[in-house]
Amino acid sequence: VAGAVVDANSPARAGDYILIFATGLGAVTNPPPTGAAAPVTSLSGLKGVPAVTIGGVPGFVSFAGLAPGFIGLYQVNVQVPQGVAAGDAVPVVLSIGATVSNPVTIAVR
């Protein structure tokens, strides 16, 4: 369901796009002025190339940058890959270069 939190009651499925929100992902193109919200019409994409794994399987990242309309919040849009094992606590890991996030979990069916 669009806009729903991915959990056991609203699991993601292979092919779905999920949004990951984060802080501290680094420099962006088209940076907004300090303290201003990220632009909505001209996106601020990450300069670094992120990778996301879901259940250890690489997902396709379609966008990574500042979340439009928010201050200091990053958004990563990723497609849940085929072949991910179903479960209520499937690990999701985001990395940029050698920097790797702590794992979080989502439900996948």
PDB file of C-alpha atoms in Angstrom:
ATOM      1  CA  VAL A   1       0.000   0.000   0.000  1.00  0.00           C
ATOM      2  CA  ALA A   2       1.498   3.343  -1.044  1.00  0.00           C
ATOM      3  CA  GLY A   3       2.751   5.334   1.930  1.00  0.00           C
ATOM      4  CA  ALA A   4       2.413   2.445   4.382  1.00  0.00           C
ATOM      5  CA  VAL A   5       5.142   1.376   6.779  1.00  0.00           C
ATOM      6  CA  VAL A   6       6.572  -1.951   5.611  1.00  0.00           C
ATOM      7  CA  ASP A   7       5.835  -4.457   8.378  1.00  0.00           C
ATOM      8  CA  ALA A   8       4.161  -7.839   8.871  1.00  0.00           C
ATOM      9  CA  ASN A   9       0.731  -6.260   8.250  1.00  0.00           C
ATOM     10  CA  SER A  10       1.882  -4.495   5.071  1.00  0.00           C
ATOM     11  CA  PRO A  11       4.836  -6.470   3.679  1.00  0.00           C
ATOM     12  CA  ALA A  12       6.882  -5.564   0.626  1.00  0.00           C
ATOM     13  CA  ARG A  13       6.943  -7.891  -2.359  1.00  0.00           C
ATOM     14  CA  ALA A  14       9.576  -8.491  -5.027  1.00  0.00           C
ATOM     15  CA  GLY A  15       9.266  -5.695  -7.585  1.00  0.00           C
ATOM     16  CA  ASP A  16       7.831  -3.168  -5.104  1.00  0.00           C
ATOM     17  CA  TYR A  17       9.677   0.080  -4.517  1.00  0.00           C
ATOM     18  CA  ILE A  18      10.335   1.034  -0.916  1.00  0.00           C
ATOM     19  CA  LEU A  19      11.562   4.360   0.444  1.00  0.00           C
ATOM     20  CA  ILE A  20      14.368   4.405   2.986  1.00  0.00           C
ATOM     21  CA  PHE A  21      14.823   7.602   4.995  1.00  0.00           C
ATOM     22  CA  ALA A  22      18.217   8.375   6.513  1.00  0.00           C
ATOM     23  CA  THR A  23      20.549  11.135   7.656  1.00  0.00           C
ATOM     24  CA  GLY A  24      24.216  11.800   6.996  1.00  0.00           C
ATOM     25  CA  LEU A  25      24.578  10.286   3.529  1.00  0.00           C
ATOM     26  CA  GLY A  26      26.852  13.027   2.197  1.00  0.00           C
ATOM     27  CA  ALA A  27      27.116  15.691  -0.461  1.00  0.00           C
ATOM     28  CA  VAL A  28      24.395  16.260  -3.045  1.00  0.00           C
ATOM     29  CA  THR A  29      24.018  17.942  -6.381  1.00  0.00           C
ATOM     30  CA  ASN A  30      21.803  21.048  -6.339  1.00  0.00           C
ATOM     31  CA  PRO A  31      22.255  21.616  -2.582  1.00  0.00           C
ATOM     32  CA  PRO A  32      19.682  23.858  -0.911  1.00  0.00           C
ATOM     33  CA  PRO A  33      20.837  26.804   1.213  1.00  0.00           C
ATOM     34  CA  THR A  34      21.823  25.849   4.763  1.00  0.00           C
ATOM     35  CA  GLY A  35      18.709  25.302   6.868  1.00  0.00           C
ATOM     36  CA  ALA A  36      16.357  25.298   3.865  1.00  0.00           C
ATOM     37  CA  ALA A  37      14.167  22.437   2.725  1.00  0.00           C
ATOM     38  CA  ALA A  38      15.315  20.361  -0.231  1.00  0.00           C
ATOM     39  CA  PRO A  39      13.733  21.515  -3.494  1.00  0.00           C
ATOM     40  CA  VAL A  40      10.677  19.673  -4.773  1.00  0.00           C
ATOM     41  CA  THR A  41      10.993  20.410  -8.491  1.00  0.00           C
ATOM     42  CA  SER A  42      14.752  20.097  -9.032  1.00  0.00           C
ATOM     43  CA  LEU A  43      15.950  17.140  -6.965  1.00  0.00           C
ATOM     44  CA  SER A  44      19.164  17.095  -4.901  1.00  0.00           C
ATOM     45  CA  GLY A  45      20.749  13.740  -5.737  1.00  0.00           C
ATOM     46  CA  LEU A  46      23.614  12.108  -3.863  1.00  0.00           C
ATOM     47  CA  LYS A  47      27.076  12.555  -5.329  1.00  0.00           C
ATOM     48  CA  GLY A  48      28.097   9.161  -3.912  1.00  0.00           C
ATOM     49  CA  VAL A  49      26.631   5.984  -5.359  1.00  0.00           C
ATOM     50  CA  PRO A  50      24.632   4.022  -2.770  1.00  0.00           C
ATOM     51  CA  ALA A  51      24.018   0.293  -2.756  1.00  0.00           C
ATOM     52  CA  VAL A  52      21.170  -1.417  -0.931  1.00  0.00           C
ATOM     53  CA  THR A  53      20.829  -5.102  -0.157  1.00  0.00           C
ATOM     54  CA  ILE A  54      17.587  -6.677   0.978  1.00  0.00           C
ATOM     55  CA  GLY A  55      18.041 -10.114   2.453  1.00  0.00           C
ATOM     56  CA  GLY A  56      21.574 -10.044   1.048  1.00  0.00           C
ATOM     57  CA  VAL A  57      20.326  -9.513  -2.520  1.00  0.00           C
ATOM     58  CA  PRO A  58      21.223  -6.226  -4.273  1.00  0.00           C
ATOM     59  CA  GLY A  59      18.238  -3.967  -4.945  1.00  0.00           C
ATOM     60  CA  PHE A  60      17.913  -1.440  -7.778  1.00  0.00           C
ATOM     61  CA  VAL A  61      18.316   2.131  -6.441  1.00  0.00           C
ATOM     62  CA  SER A  62      16.249   4.493  -8.589  1.00  0.00           C
ATOM     63  CA  PHE A  63      16.896   7.660  -6.535  1.00  0.00           C
ATOM     64  CA  ALA A  64      19.107   8.678  -3.643  1.00  0.00           C
ATOM     65  CA  GLY A  65      19.287  12.241  -2.369  1.00  0.00           C
ATOM     66  CA  LEU A  66      17.613  14.779  -0.151  1.00  0.00           C
ATOM     67  CA  ALA A  67      13.942  14.095   0.544  1.00  0.00           C
ATOM     68  CA  PRO A  68      12.016  16.811  -1.309  1.00  0.00           C
ATOM     69  CA  GLY A  69      10.478  19.372   1.049  1.00  0.00           C
ATOM     70  CA  PHE A  70      12.469  18.270   4.107  1.00  0.00           C
ATOM     71  CA  ILE A  71      15.517  19.720   5.856  1.00  0.00           C
ATOM     72  CA  GLY A  72      18.499  17.373   6.245  1.00  0.00           C
ATOM     73  CA  LEU A  73      16.558  14.189   5.470  1.00  0.00           C
ATOM     74  CA  TYR A  74      17.742  11.807   2.764  1.00  0.00           C
ATOM     75  CA  GLN A  75      15.540   9.451   0.767  1.00  0.00           C
ATOM     76  CA  VAL A  76      16.650   6.301  -1.039  1.00  0.00           C
ATOM     77  CA  ASN A  77      14.143   4.650  -3.393  1.00  0.00           C
ATOM     78  CA  VAL A  78      14.961   0.986  -3.955  1.00  0.00           C
ATOM     79  CA  GLN A  79      13.210  -1.872  -5.722  1.00  0.00           C
ATOM     80  CA  VAL A  80      12.818  -5.083  -3.747  1.00  0.00           C
ATOM     81  CA  PRO A  81      14.757  -7.627  -5.839  1.00  0.00           C
ATOM     82  CA  GLN A  82      13.542 -10.986  -7.092  1.00  0.00           C
ATOM     83  CA  GLY A  83      14.858 -13.929  -5.100  1.00  0.00           C
ATOM     84  CA  VAL A  84      14.622 -12.385  -1.628  1.00  0.00           C
ATOM     85  CA  ALA A  85      13.550 -14.950   0.952  1.00  0.00           C
ATOM     86  CA  ALA A  86      10.216 -14.114   2.567  1.00  0.00           C
ATOM     87  CA  GLY A  87      10.076 -13.264   6.247  1.00  0.00           C
ATOM     88  CA  ASP A  88       8.982 -10.737   8.848  1.00  0.00           C
ATOM     89  CA  ALA A  89      12.541  -9.555   9.628  1.00  0.00           C
ATOM     90  CA  VAL A  90      14.447  -9.436   6.337  1.00  0.00           C
ATOM     91  CA  PRO A  91      17.624  -7.337   6.752  1.00  0.00           C
ATOM     92  CA  VAL A  92      18.122  -4.139   4.736  1.00  0.00           C
ATOM     93  CA  VAL A  93      21.602  -2.617   4.511  1.00  0.00           C
ATOM     94  CA  LEU A  94      22.605   0.626   2.774  1.00  0.00           C
ATOM     95  CA  SER A  95      26.205   1.379   1.881  1.00  0.00           C
ATOM     96  CA  ILE A  96      28.124   4.151   0.170  1.00  0.00           C
ATOM     97  CA  GLY A  97      31.691   3.166  -0.611  1.00  0.00           C
ATOM     98  CA  ALA A  98      33.215   1.529   2.460  1.00  0.00           C
ATOM     99  CA  THR A  99      30.596   3.030   4.815  1.00  0.00           C
ATOM    100  CA  VAL A 100      27.898   0.509   5.706  1.00  0.00           C
ATOM    101  CA  SER A 101      24.724   1.187   7.692  1.00  0.00           C
ATOM    102  CA  ASN A 102      23.475  -0.842  10.601  1.00  0.00           C
ATOM    103  CA  PRO A 103      20.921  -3.350   9.334  1.00  0.00           C
ATOM    104  CA  VAL A 104      17.220  -2.675   9.729  1.00  0.00           C
ATOM    105  CA  THR A 105      14.482  -5.150   8.944  1.00  0.00           C
ATOM    106  CA  ILE A 106      11.350  -5.218   6.814  1.00  0.00           C
ATOM    107  CA  ALA A 107       8.706  -7.816   6.110  1.00  0.00           C
ATOM    108  CA  VAL A 108       8.779  -9.414   2.654  1.00  0.00           C
ATOM    109  CA  ARG A 109       6.286 -11.850   1.130  1.00  0.00           C
TER     110      ARG A 109
END
